[in-house]
Backbone as CSV, one residue per row, in Angstrom:
resi,resn,N_x,N_y,N_z,CA_x,CA_y,CA_z,C_x,C_y,C_z
1,MET,0.821,-1.217,0.000,0.000,0.000,0.000,0.854,1.266,0.000
2,ILE,1.961,1.233,0.693,2.858,2.393,0.766,4.279,1.928,0.458
3,GLN,4.894,2.569,-0.517,6.272,2.243,-0.891,7.074,3.543,-0.930
4,ILE,8.000,3.679,-0.001,8.859,4.871,0.065,10.285,4.427,-0.212
5,SER,10.879,4.990,-1.274,12.185,4.519,-1.736,13.190,5.670,-1.831
6,ASN,14.299,5.525,-1.088,15.402,6.495,-1.139,14.892,7.929,-1.051
7,TYR,13.963,8.145,-0.130,13.243,9.423,-0.050,13.951,10.402,0.887
8,THR,14.239,11.564,0.320,14.856,12.653,1.079,14.061,13.926,0.821
9,PHE,13.794,14.676,1.894,13.039,15.919,1.724,13.543,16.991,2.686
10,GLY,13.686,18.203,2.152,14.021,19.367,2.961,13.081,20.502,2.624
11,TYR,12.471,21.121,3.637,11.543,22.222,3.400,12.248,23.405,2.747
12,GLU,11.528,24.050,1.884,12.078,25.198,1.154,12.571,26.265,2.128
13,GLY,13.824,26.644,1.983,14.409,27.688,2.810,14.891,27.258,4.180
14,SER,14.719,25.957,4.523,15.101,25.512,5.869,16.600,25.295,6.008
15,GLY,17.254,24.919,4.919,18.692,24.682,4.964,19.088,23.350,5.565
16,LYS,18.104,22.500,5.897,18.434,21.180,6.438,17.384,20.175,5.982
17,LEU,17.693,18.913,6.147,16.795,17.860,5.705,15.814,17.478,6.817
18,ALA,14.549,17.383,6.459,13.549,16.897,7.413,13.532,15.380,7.431
19,LEU,13.733,14.767,6.255,13.823,13.314,6.125,15.015,12.990,5.242
20,ASP,15.764,11.970,5.613,17.020,11.671,4.925,17.094,10.194,4.546
21,ASN,16.938,9.914,3.252,17.093,8.564,2.692,16.200,7.547,3.402
22,ILE,14.892,7.790,3.338,13.905,6.917,3.973,13.503,5.793,3.025
23,ASN,13.527,4.584,3.529,13.061,3.420,2.768,12.090,2.630,3.638
24,VAL,10.827,2.578,3.222,9.789,1.907,4.005,8.794,1.248,3.061
25,GLN,8.379,0.056,3.412,7.277,-0.602,2.709,6.237,-1.009,3.732
26,ILE,4.995,-0.591,3.514,3.891,-0.930,4.410,2.827,-1.647,3.594
27,ASN,2.486,-2.848,4.011,1.547,-3.680,3.268,0.105,-3.448,3.722
28,ARG,-0.829,-3.891,2.888,-2.251,-3.755,3.207,-2.565,-4.432,4.539
29,GLY,-3.309,-3.722,5.377,-3.765,-4.291,6.633,-2.786,-4.200,7.788
30,GLU,-1.636,-3.556,7.598,-0.700,-3.388,8.715,-1.159,-2.249,9.620
31,PHE,-0.781,-2.340,10.897,-1.061,-1.303,11.895,0.298,-0.864,12.421
32,VAL,0.780,0.273,11.933,2.162,0.697,12.157,2.215,1.965,12.998
33,GLY,2.999,1.935,14.058,3.241,3.114,14.873,4.547,3.775,14.488
34,VAL,4.571,5.098,14.530,5.781,5.867,14.225,6.134,6.680,15.465
35,ILE,7.352,6.486,15.968,7.773,7.157,17.195,9.083,7.903,16.961
36,GLY,9.365,8.818,17.872,10.595,9.600,17.784,10.458,10.852,18.612
37,ALA,11.587,11.447,18.956,11.577,12.682,19.723,11.067,13.829,18.862
38,SER,10.798,14.969,19.477,10.350,16.157,18.744,11.382,16.535,17.687
39,GLY,10.910,16.814,16.474,11.813,17.196,15.398,12.440,16.042,14.660
40,ALA,12.001,14.821,14.956,12.599,13.639,14.324,12.185,13.470,12.867
41,GLY,11.053,14.103,12.474,10.572,13.983,11.102,9.277,13.219,10.975
42,LYS,8.621,12.945,12.094,7.412,12.119,12.084,6.280,12.771,11.290
43,SER,5.994,14.032,11.578,4.895,14.716,10.887,5.179,14.865,9.397
44,THR,6.432,15.116,9.059,6.796,15.224,7.639,6.543,13.907,6.926
45,LEU,6.840,12.801,7.596,6.588,11.486,6.997,5.098,11.291,6.748
46,MET,4.258,11.670,7.714,2.812,11.541,7.539,2.328,12.402,6.375
47,MET,2.811,13.637,6.307,2.379,14.545,5.241,2.922,14.138,3.880
48,SER,3.964,13.338,3.873,4.487,12.817,2.611,3.615,11.695,2.080
49,ILE,2.965,10.966,2.979,2.099,9.863,2.561,0.800,10.380,1.954
50,ASN,0.248,11.461,2.535,-1.029,11.960,2.004,-0.852,13.050,0.948
51,GLY,0.395,13.387,0.616,0.655,14.326,-0.467,0.713,15.790,-0.074
52,ILE,0.444,16.107,1.203,0.559,17.502,1.641,1.979,18.008,1.385
53,VAL,2.948,17.115,1.617,4.319,17.313,1.147,4.467,16.479,-0.124
54,PRO,4.777,17.083,-1.271,5.266,18.452,-1.489,4.230,19.415,-2.057
55,HIS,2.941,19.030,-2.163,1.975,19.888,-2.856,1.685,21.189,-2.117
56,TYR,1.678,21.149,-0.770,1.410,22.362,-0.002,2.641,22.870,0.749
57,TYR,3.598,22.016,0.946,4.872,22.407,1.554,5.991,22.047,0.577
58,PRO,6.347,22.958,-0.299,7.376,22.648,-1.300,8.757,22.561,-0.676
59,GLY,9.667,21.958,-1.408,11.043,21.836,-0.948,11.834,20.940,-1.867
60,ASP,12.976,20.518,-1.408,13.843,19.617,-2.185,13.382,18.181,-1.960
61,PHE,12.930,17.552,-3.029,12.324,16.224,-2.960,13.141,15.264,-3.812
62,TYR,13.663,14.212,-3.185,14.435,13.196,-3.901,13.856,11.820,-3.582
63,GLY,13.989,10.893,-4.511,13.442,9.561,-4.313,11.987,9.512,-4.717
64,SER,11.235,8.561,-4.150,9.833,8.417,-4.535,8.974,7.959,-3.365
65,VAL,7.702,8.391,-3.410,6.692,7.951,-2.449,5.482,7.505,-3.259
66,SER,5.123,6.239,-3.122,3.990,5.681,-3.849,2.952,5.192,-2.848
67,VAL,1.696,5.582,-3.065,0.608,5.226,-2.158,-0.536,4.632,-2.971
68,ALA,-0.913,3.405,-2.673,-1.970,2.711,-3.409,-1.709,2.763,-4.909
69,GLY,-0.452,2.673,-5.275,-0.066,2.668,-6.680,0.067,4.033,-7.316
70,LEU,-0.170,5.112,-6.543,-0.083,6.466,-7.069,1.190,7.149,-6.589
71,ASP,1.896,7.800,-7.507,3.055,8.597,-7.132,2.554,9.901,-6.517
72,THR,3.023,10.237,-5.319,2.483,11.398,-4.608,2.878,12.725,-5.244
73,VAL,3.919,12.733,-6.053,4.301,13.960,-6.756,3.398,14.173,-7.969
74,ASP,3.139,13.119,-8.702,2.343,13.217,-9.919,0.843,13.268,-9.649
75,SER,0.408,12.814,-8.478,-1.018,12.771,-8.143,-1.387,13.922,-7.213
76,SER,-2.560,14.498,-7.426,-3.017,15.605,-6.583,-3.439,15.088,-5.209
77,CYS,-3.541,16.013,-4.255,-4.009,15.624,-2.918,-5.443,15.106,-2.973
78,VAL,-6.246,15.653,-3.899,-7.627,15.176,-4.047,-7.634,13.719,-4.499
79,ALA,-6.809,13.400,-5.496,-6.729,12.020,-5.976,-6.235,11.094,-4.880
80,LEU,-5.253,11.534,-4.111,-4.708,10.715,-3.032,-5.713,10.521,-1.901
81,SER,-6.547,11.538,-1.668,-7.501,11.464,-0.559,-8.584,10.417,-0.780
82,ARG,-8.726,9.934,-1.998,-9.646,8.827,-2.251,-9.122,7.521,-1.648
83,HIS,-7.848,7.496,-1.382,-7.206,6.294,-0.845,-6.676,6.498,0.579
84,VAL,-6.355,7.745,0.930,-5.722,8.039,2.211,-6.577,9.005,3.020
85,GLY,-7.023,8.566,4.204,-7.690,9.459,5.135,-6.660,10.024,6.098
86,THR,-6.884,11.263,6.557,-5.895,11.936,7.395,-6.538,12.525,8.641
87,VAL,-5.890,12.327,9.784,-6.303,12.972,11.027,-5.085,13.702,11.574
88,LEU,-5.207,15.033,11.701,-4.094,15.857,12.155,-4.095,15.978,13.674
89,GLN,-2.997,16.495,14.195,-2.862,16.680,15.643,-3.847,17.725,16.159
90,ASP,-4.055,18.787,15.375,-4.941,19.874,15.776,-6.276,19.736,15.037
91,PRO,-7.333,19.318,15.715,-8.616,19.133,15.024,-9.176,20.425,14.454
92,GLU,-8.799,21.570,15.039,-9.277,22.856,14.536,-8.871,23.067,13.085
93,ALA,-7.749,22.463,12.690,-7.254,22.637,11.325,-8.060,21.831,10.314
94,GLN,-8.945,20.948,10.792,-9.702,20.081,9.898,-11.191,20.380,9.858
95,ILE,-11.725,20.920,10.919,-13.173,21.150,10.983,-13.546,22.400,10.194
96,VAL,-14.483,22.226,9.245,-14.822,23.324,8.332,-16.307,23.671,8.327
97,THR,-17.148,22.903,9.029,-18.583,23.173,9.042,-19.060,23.466,10.459
98,SER,-20.334,23.841,10.567,-20.869,24.298,11.853,-21.484,23.194,12.705
99,PHE,-21.841,22.057,12.074,-22.482,20.984,12.820,-21.774,19.658,12.554
100,VAL,-21.831,18.783,13.544,-21.073,17.536,13.497,-21.454,16.685,12.290
101,GLU,-22.745,16.438,12.080,-23.131,15.560,10.980,-22.765,16.167,9.623
102,ASP,-22.798,17.505,9.523,-22.391,18.162,8.277,-20.892,18.004,8.052
103,GLU,-20.146,18.024,9.142,-18.697,17.877,9.041,-18.334,16.490,8.507
104,ILE,-18.993,15.487,9.014,-18.687,14.117,8.584,-19.165,13.885,7.146
105,ALA,-20.260,14.555,6.772,-20.808,14.386,5.418,-20.052,15.211,4.376
106,PHE,-19.295,16.193,4.820,-18.688,17.164,3.912,-17.851,16.517,2.805
107,SER,-16.910,15.665,3.185,-16.038,15.051,2.182,-16.813,14.075,1.302
108,LEU,-17.828,13.409,1.872,-18.642,12.482,1.093,-19.402,13.217,-0.010
109,GLU,-19.916,14.382,0.334,-20.629,15.188,-0.655,-19.689,15.647,-1.766
110,ASN,-18.461,15.986,-1.389,-17.493,16.445,-2.382,-17.084,15.344,-3.343
111,PHE,-17.209,14.090,-2.898,-16.888,12.962,-3.762,-18.137,12.372,-4.415
112,ASN,-19.263,13.131,-4.330,-20.509,12.749,-5.009,-21.044,11.384,-4.570
113,VAL,-20.889,11.076,-3.296,-21.491,9.857,-2.752,-23.011,10.073,-2.699
114,PRO,-23.819,9.113,-3.141,-25.284,9.264,-3.112,-25.794,9.617,-1.710
115,SER,-26.841,10.429,-1.647,-27.329,10.962,-0.377,-27.717,9.867,0.610
116,GLU,-28.388,8.796,0.125,-28.777,7.719,1.033,-27.558,6.990,1.597
117,GLU,-26.493,6.915,0.811,-25.251,6.298,1.267,-24.530,7.203,2.256
118,ILE,-24.641,8.516,2.037,-24.015,9.480,2.958,-24.588,9.322,4.360
119,ASP,-25.917,9.268,4.463,-26.552,9.133,5.778,-26.108,7.855,6.472
120,LYS,-26.013,6.778,5.711,-25.575,5.494,6.257,-24.149,5.581,6.779
121,ARG,-23.277,6.204,6.000,-21.863,6.286,6.396,-21.656,7.226,7.577
122,VAL,-22.424,8.319,7.617,-22.317,9.243,8.750,-22.709,8.535,10.034
123,THR,-23.805,7.796,9.987,-24.260,7.049,11.164,-23.215,6.030,11.604
124,GLU,-22.675,5.306,10.639,-21.674,4.287,10.950,-20.418,4.903,11.553
125,ALA,-19.944,6.014,10.983,-18.723,6.665,11.478,-18.923,7.215,12.885
126,LEU,-20.109,7.770,13.156,-20.411,8.272,14.495,-20.405,7.140,15.520
127,GLU,-21.009,6.003,15.144,-21.062,4.857,16.052,-19.674,4.288,16.312
128,LEU,-18.885,4.142,15.252,-17.537,3.592,15.401,-16.667,4.482,16.288
129,SER,-16.884,5.792,16.205,-16.075,6.745,16.978,-16.652,7.011,18.363
130,GLY,-17.816,6.412,18.664,-18.412,6.568,19.985,-18.986,7.939,20.250
131,ILE,-19.445,8.636,19.198,-19.948,10.003,19.377,-21.323,10.185,18.732
132,SER,-22.130,9.152,18.716,-23.463,9.254,18.108,-24.299,10.369,18.741
133,LYS,-24.116,10.595,20.039,-24.895,11.629,20.739,-24.533,13.043,20.296
134,LEU,-23.409,13.182,19.604,-22.968,14.510,19.173,-23.474,14.884,17.781
135,ARG,-24.237,14.013,17.168,-24.601,14.177,15.750,-25.171,15.567,15.433
136,LYS,-26.061,16.087,16.255,-26.723,17.356,15.980,-26.039,18.545,16.657
137,LYS,-24.942,18.297,17.308,-24.249,19.352,18.051,-23.524,20.327,17.121
138,SER,-23.385,21.557,17.619,-22.559,22.550,16.923,-21.092,22.216,17.165
139,THR,-20.278,22.274,16.139,-18.851,21.983,16.308,-18.175,23.014,17.208
140,ALA,-18.745,24.208,17.281,-18.168,25.260,18.135,-18.339,24.953,19.610
141,GLN,-19.294,24.084,19.944,-19.571,23.750,21.344,-18.775,22.553,21.846
142,LEU,-18.024,21.924,20.969,-17.322,20.702,21.331,-16.035,20.990,22.084
143,SER,-15.669,20.050,22.944,-14.358,20.122,23.601,-13.284,19.710,22.604
144,GLY,-12.024,19.913,22.976,-10.925,19.522,22.096,-10.944,18.036,21.798
145,GLY,-11.231,17.228,22.818,-11.279,15.784,22.624,-12.418,15.363,21.721
146,GLN,-13.573,16.014,21.882,-14.714,15.698,21.022,-14.428,16.078,19.572
147,LYS,-13.788,17.214,19.376,-13.436,17.633,18.016,-12.486,16.628,17.369
148,GLN,-11.572,16.094,18.159,-10.636,15.111,17.602,-11.378,13.851,17.168
149,ARG,-12.347,13.445,17.929,-13.108,12.253,17.563,-14.000,12.510,16.345
150,VAL,-14.462,13.731,16.184,-15.194,14.102,14.975,-14.269,14.037,13.762
151,ALA,-13.027,14.485,13.948,-12.042,14.421,12.857,-11.783,12.973,12.441
152,VAL,-11.702,12.089,13.421,-11.508,10.662,13.123,-12.728,10.118,12.384
153,ALA,-13.926,10.462,12.859,-15.153,9.998,12.209,-15.229,10.490,10.766
154,SER,-14.837,11.733,10.537,-14.861,12.298,9.185,-13.921,11.547,8.257
155,ALA,-12.775,11.159,8.787,-11.794,10.436,7.968,-12.272,9.033,7.631
156,ILE,-12.842,8.341,8.598,-13.222,6.948,8.352,-14.521,6.839,7.561
157,ALA,-15.322,7.921,7.507,-16.556,7.896,6.722,-16.273,7.672,5.241
158,LEU,-15.110,8.107,4.789,-14.725,7.916,3.391,-14.285,6.486,3.101
159,ARG,-14.124,5.700,4.182,-13.660,4.315,4.058,-12.373,4.222,3.230
160,PRO,-11.355,4.950,3.630,-10.101,4.921,2.880,-9.387,3.591,3.058
161,GLU,-8.524,3.280,2.127,-7.707,2.071,2.248,-6.616,2.271,3.297
162,ILE,-6.189,3.517,3.442,-5.106,3.867,4.359,-5.575,5.014,5.248
163,LEU,-5.249,4.952,6.529,-5.545,6.046,7.446,-4.251,6.462,8.127
164,VAL,-3.867,7.733,7.954,-2.674,8.250,8.624,-3.115,9.246,9.695
165,LEU,-2.527,9.119,10.859,-2.916,9.948,12.001,-1.673,10.514,12.670
166,ASP,-1.698,11.811,12.922,-0.571,12.490,13.553,-0.965,12.908,14.962
167,GLU,-0.608,12.077,15.940,-0.909,12.307,17.357,-2.394,12.606,17.587
168,PRO,-3.279,11.699,17.211,-4.713,11.960,17.316,-5.248,11.994,18.738
169,THR,-4.479,11.540,19.724,-4.983,11.519,21.100,-4.402,12.644,21.952
170,SER,-3.760,13.612,21.315,-3.087,14.668,22.078,-4.056,15.482,22.936
171,GLU,-5.321,15.581,22.512,-6.319,16.353,23.257,-7.224,15.466,24.113
172,LEU,-6.942,14.175,24.161,-7.859,13.238,24.803,-7.370,12.750,26.157
173,ASP,-8.317,12.431,27.028,-7.987,11.811,28.304,-7.709,10.326,28.057
174,PRO,-7.239,9.599,29.083,-6.903,8.183,28.871,-8.043,7.355,28.306
175,LEU,-9.279,7.575,28.784,-10.417,6.801,28.291,-10.692,7.103,26.821
176,GLY,-10.649,8.392,26.476,-10.868,8.790,25.092,-9.782,8.267,24.172
177,SER,-8.555,8.277,24.654,-7.429,7.764,23.867,-7.587,6.272,23.601
178,GLN,-7.987,5.532,24.639,-8.200,4.090,24.492,-9.301,3.815,23.471
179,LEU,-10.368,4.616,23.508,-11.475,4.421,22.585,-11.038,4.649,21.144
180,ILE,-10.225,5.683,20.918,-9.733,5.954,19.567,-8.935,4.757,19.050
181,PHE,-8.054,4.221,19.883,-7.237,3.088,19.450,-8.074,1.828,19.245
182,GLU,-9.086,1.646,20.071,-9.971,0.502,19.872,-10.737,0.641,18.560
183,THR,-11.129,1.868,18.221,-11.794,2.125,16.946,-10.862,1.817,15.783
184,LEU,-9.618,2.279,15.879,-8.633,2.017,14.827,-8.372,0.524,14.687
185,SER,-8.305,-0.172,15.818,-8.077,-1.610,15.787,-9.225,-2.329,15.092
186,LEU,-10.451,-1.873,15.349,-11.626,-2.457,14.701,-11.571,-2.245,13.190
187,LEU,-11.251,-1.029,12.773,-11.142,-0.725,11.343,-10.060,-1.572,10.683
188,ASN,-8.985,-1.762,11.409,-7.877,-2.566,10.902,-8.274,-4.023,10.733
189,ARG,-8.992,-4.558,11.722,-9.390,-5.969,11.685,-10.541,-6.225,10.710
190,GLU,-11.599,-5.420,10.815,-12.820,-5.693,10.075,-12.754,-5.253,8.613
191,TYR,-12.046,-4.153,8.362,-12.003,-3.610,7.001,-10.621,-3.728,6.358
192,GLU,-9.678,-4.330,7.085,-8.299,-4.470,6.615,-7.707,-3.109,6.230
193,MET,-8.134,-2.077,6.970,-7.622,-0.732,6.719,-6.176,-0.631,7.211
194,THR,-5.325,-0.085,6.390,-3.919,0.108,6.759,-3.824,1.352,7.629
195,ILE,-3.268,1.210,8.826,-3.171,2.314,9.782,-1.711,2.686,9.997
196,VAL,-1.400,3.972,9.840,-0.064,4.485,10.156,-0.266,5.661,11.104
197,ILE,0.275,5.559,12.307,-0.038,6.542,13.335,1.206,7.022,14.082
198,VAL,1.344,8.338,14.178,2.350,8.960,15.040,1.711,9.158,16.402
199,GLU,2.385,8.740,17.447,1.798,8.825,18.780,2.884,8.889,19.841
200,GLN,2.676,9.779,20.830,3.613,9.886,21.942,3.297,8.874,23.052
201,LYS,2.058,8.403,23.084,1.644,7.466,24.131,2.052,6.056,23.706
202,ILE,3.294,5.710,24.013,3.873,4.455,23.545,3.136,3.253,24.110
203,MET,2.538,3.400,25.283,1.793,2.288,25.874,0.651,1.858,24.944
204,LEU,-0.049,2.826,24.380,-1.138,2.511,23.464,-0.612,1.860,22.191
205,LEU,0.468,2.406,21.661,1.067,1.817,20.464,1.475,0.371,20.726
206,SER,2.061,0.132,21.890,2.555,-1.214,22.186,1.409,-2.212,22.301
207,GLN,0.218,-1.753,22.683,-0.933,-2.644,22.801,-1.558,-2.972,21.451
208,PHE,-1.540,-2.004,20.544,-2.336,-2.152,19.324,-1.526,-2.314,18.039
209,CYS,-0.327,-1.761,17.995,0.450,-1.811,16.752,1.235,-3.109,16.647
210,SER,1.320,-3.628,15.445,2.115,-4.830,15.218,3.561,-4.494,14.873
211,ARG,3.797,-3.243,14.549,5.119,-2.832,14.071,5.363,-1.376,14.442
212,MET,6.617,-1.037,14.752,6.969,0.340,15.075,8.168,0.798,14.259
213,ILE,8.062,2.021,13.773,9.174,2.671,13.069,9.681,3.798,13.956
214,THR,10.970,3.787,14.244,11.576,4.816,15.080,12.383,5.769,14.211
215,LEU,12.096,7.066,14.354,12.813,8.105,13.608,13.675,8.924,14.556
216,ALA,14.833,9.341,14.055,15.709,10.264,14.788,16.473,11.086,13.762
217,ASN,16.391,12.403,13.894,17.094,13.316,12.986,16.780,13.030,11.518
218,GLY,15.515,12.701,11.254,15.081,12.502,9.889,15.428,11.161,9.278
219,GLN,15.964,10.257,10.080,16.350,8.946,9.562,15.655,7.834,10.348
220,ILE,15.470,6.701,9.685,14.896,5.539,10.363,15.991,4.845,11.157
221,VAL,15.775,4.746,12.455,16.733,4.091,13.342,16.384,2.619,13.498
222,THR,15.100,2.343,13.682,14.636,0.948,13.749,13.293,0.830,13.019
223,ASP,13.049,-0.329,12.469,11.774,-0.669,11.852,11.554,-2.141,12.146
224,LEU,10.842,-2.396,13.269,10.776,-3.747,13.815,9.378,-4.079,14.321
225,PRO,9.094,-5.379,14.486,7.867,-5.738,15.197,7.856,-5.076,16.569
226,THR,6.668,-4.778,17.071,6.550,-4.033,18.324,7.315,-4.682,19.474
227,ALA,7.208,-5.992,19.602,7.902,-6.691,20.690,9.405,-6.475,20.619
228,GLU,9.960,-6.478,19.407,11.396,-6.276,19.239,11.775,-4.825,19.534
229,THR,10.905,-3.891,19.177,11.161,-2.474,19.473,11.232,-2.247,20.977
230,LEU,10.304,-2.850,21.711,10.287,-2.682,23.160,11.532,-3.277,23.804
231,LYS,12.105,-4.291,23.189,13.333,-4.885,23.703,14.497,-3.889,23.656
232,GLN,14.353,-2.850,22.826,15.399,-1.831,22.694,15.048,-0.580,23.496
233,SER,14.339,-0.766,24.596,13.858,0.366,25.388,14.986,1.270,25.875
234,GLY,16.122,0.682,26.205,17.250,1.500,26.649,17.691,2.474,25.568
235,ARG,17.750,1.993,24.359,18.127,2.842,23.226,17.075,3.921,22.972
236,LEU,15.814,3.561,23.130,14.736,4.523,22.921,14.819,5.654,23.948
237,ILE,15.088,5.290,25.191,15.210,6.296,26.253,16.347,7.255,25.948
238,GLU,17.449,6.741,25.424,18.586,7.587,25.055,18.207,8.586,23.967
239,MET,17.237,8.223,23.118,16.794,9.110,22.044,15.688,10.057,22.501
240,GLY,15.355,10.020,23.780,14.334,10.920,24.297,12.919,10.423,24.116
241,ILE,12.749,9.106,23.950,11.425,8.513,23.758,11.009,7.811,25.046
242,ASN,9.871,8.204,25.588,9.389,7.577,26.814,8.882,6.169,26.543
243,CYS,9.285,5.228,27.367,8.839,3.847,27.239,7.744,3.556,28.261
244,PRO,6.853,2.614,27.966,5.817,2.246,28.937,6.441,1.789,30.254
245,ARG,5.774,2.082,31.343,6.294,1.710,32.660,6.406,0.197,32.812
246,VAL,5.491,-0.535,32.165,5.566,-1.992,32.264,6.839,-2.520,31.597
247,VAL,7.283,-1.819,30.555,8.527,-2.205,29.888,9.728,-1.868,30.770
248,SER,9.684,-0.679,31.368,10.778,-0.277,32.267,10.892,-1.244,33.441
249,LEU,9.747,-1.695,33.966,9.746,-2.663,35.066,10.391,-3.967,34.620
250,ALA,9.989,-4.465,33.468,10.556,-5.719,32.961,12.054,-5.585,32.733
251,ARG,12.469,-4.440,32.257,13.893,-4.199,31.979,14.707,-4.246,33.269
252,GLU,14.181,-3.637,34.337,14.892,-3.631,35.617,14.934,-5.042,36.226
253,LEU,13.835,-5.764,36.102,13.806,-7.137,36.614,14.778,-8.028,35.847
254,GLU,14.900,-7.763,34.560,15.835,-8.513,33.718,17.272,-8.230,34.140
255,LYS,17.563,-6.958,34.450,18.905,-6.575,34.894,19.288,-7.291,36.189
256,GLU,18.291,-7.480,37.038,18.534,-8.132,38.329,18.557,-9.647,38.211
257,GLY,18.359,-10.160,37.007,18.369,-11.606,36.798,17.112,-12.301,37.266
258,LEU,16.040,-11.537,37.443,14.798,-12.113,37.955,13.816,-12.492,36.848
259,TYR,14.083,-12.008,35.646,13.105,-12.241,34.582,13.794,-12.468,33.247
260,GLU,13.272,-13.424,32.507,13.703,-13.660,31.132,12.452,-13.860,30.282
261,GLY,12.420,-13.240,29.149,11.258,-13.405,28.275,10.897,-12.109,27.592
262,GLY,9.784,-12.142,26.874,9.333,-10.949,26.174,8.825,-9.897,27.132
263,TYR,8.955,-8.644,26.743,8.489,-7.554,27.595,6.964,-7.436,27.502
264,PRO,6.307,-7.166,28.626,4.847,-7.022,28.616,4.428,-5.774,27.844
265,ARG,3.227,-5.854,27.229,2.703,-4.720,26.467,1.449,-4.141,27.096
266,THR,0.941,-4.805,28.139,-0.238,-4.318,28.859,-0.015,-4.494,30.356
267,VAL,-0.879,-3.855,31.153,-0.794,-3.975,32.610,-1.074,-5.416,33.030
268,LEU,-2.014,-6.068,32.382,-2.336,-7.453,32.722,-1.151,-8.377,32.454
269,GLN,-0.452,-8.145,31.356,0.745,-8.945,31.067,1.840,-8.679,32.096
270,ALA,1.951,-7.419,32.550,2.948,-7.088,33.574,2.605,-7.757,34.899
271,GLU,1.297,-7.797,35.221,0.859,-8.473,36.446,1.211,-9.960,36.391
272,LYS,0.974,-10.578,35.243,1.296,-11.991,35.074,2.796,-12.218,35.228
273,MET,3.600,-11.286,34.700,5.052,-11.394,34.805,5.487,-11.360,36.282
274,VAL,4.945,-10.383,37.022,5.334,-10.226,38.424,4.868,-11.417,39.259
275,ARG,3.664,-11.880,39.015,3.143,-13.046,39.750,4.031,-14.271,39.496
276,GLY,4.459,-14.411,38.259,5.337,-15.543,37.930,6.634,-15.501,38.701
277,ILE,7.170,-14.288,38.924,8.433,-14.147,39.676,8.192,-14.422,41.173
278,VAL,7.113,-13.859,41.714,6.809,-13.990,43.136,6.510,-15.438,43.519
279,GLU,5.855,-16.153,42.624,5.404,-17.508,42.934,6.492,-18.553,42.746
280,LYS,7.652,-18.154,42.235,8.743,-19.132,42.028,9.272,-19.619,43.381
């Protein structure tokens, strides 16, 4: 679904590279997390997948980015949006209408989806995002977290093959964040939607993503299954990336010679790990 080959990009006038010789292949139905410290190039990578880079942010572009068989340089953002849904970090940058149901229907109307199908998709997207009660609400009355969930609903209403998200839980509390990831997991399982998500909450990524890509200074440092990425927690901490506490606990127990095995990805797995040590 996504093929990035020898890709280098520097924003116009910046004098430095945002991404340097990136090579990534993401297959249909993968759920991929992208992590890295601030300034690592995560957002640029997301905007390169949906075509915002270079169509709206010009610069020095080398190599190639292909999405669903389309070259992102040769294809317009409109053409790419038929295949790629996008959720930005700031929901204010995406909301363009006055009411929730109009916001979710907006892109469907622009793509000439039949009216009866629009109503069906709006209802489905609201239910999947857990915000059916907000359907008739004014977007101006919503909290930051509610607006973010509306942005997610708007993206999934188009039923894209690929969904890219740039820190979609930044405005959400723990419960809201969990719900967003559960929604993404459902879309991934039931519709085989390819998910690529930048997220600072590594605990959530470790629970739901099958693979993690680590960026530092515009380059890929690791591209591994999630379990293998967590095994490199010491290296991640050195790069300024916070690791889940359950991973840090397992790492310390391993140092003390008390534990051998894979690192836990949930609190329940960590509890099982500790019980196993105590009961020996």
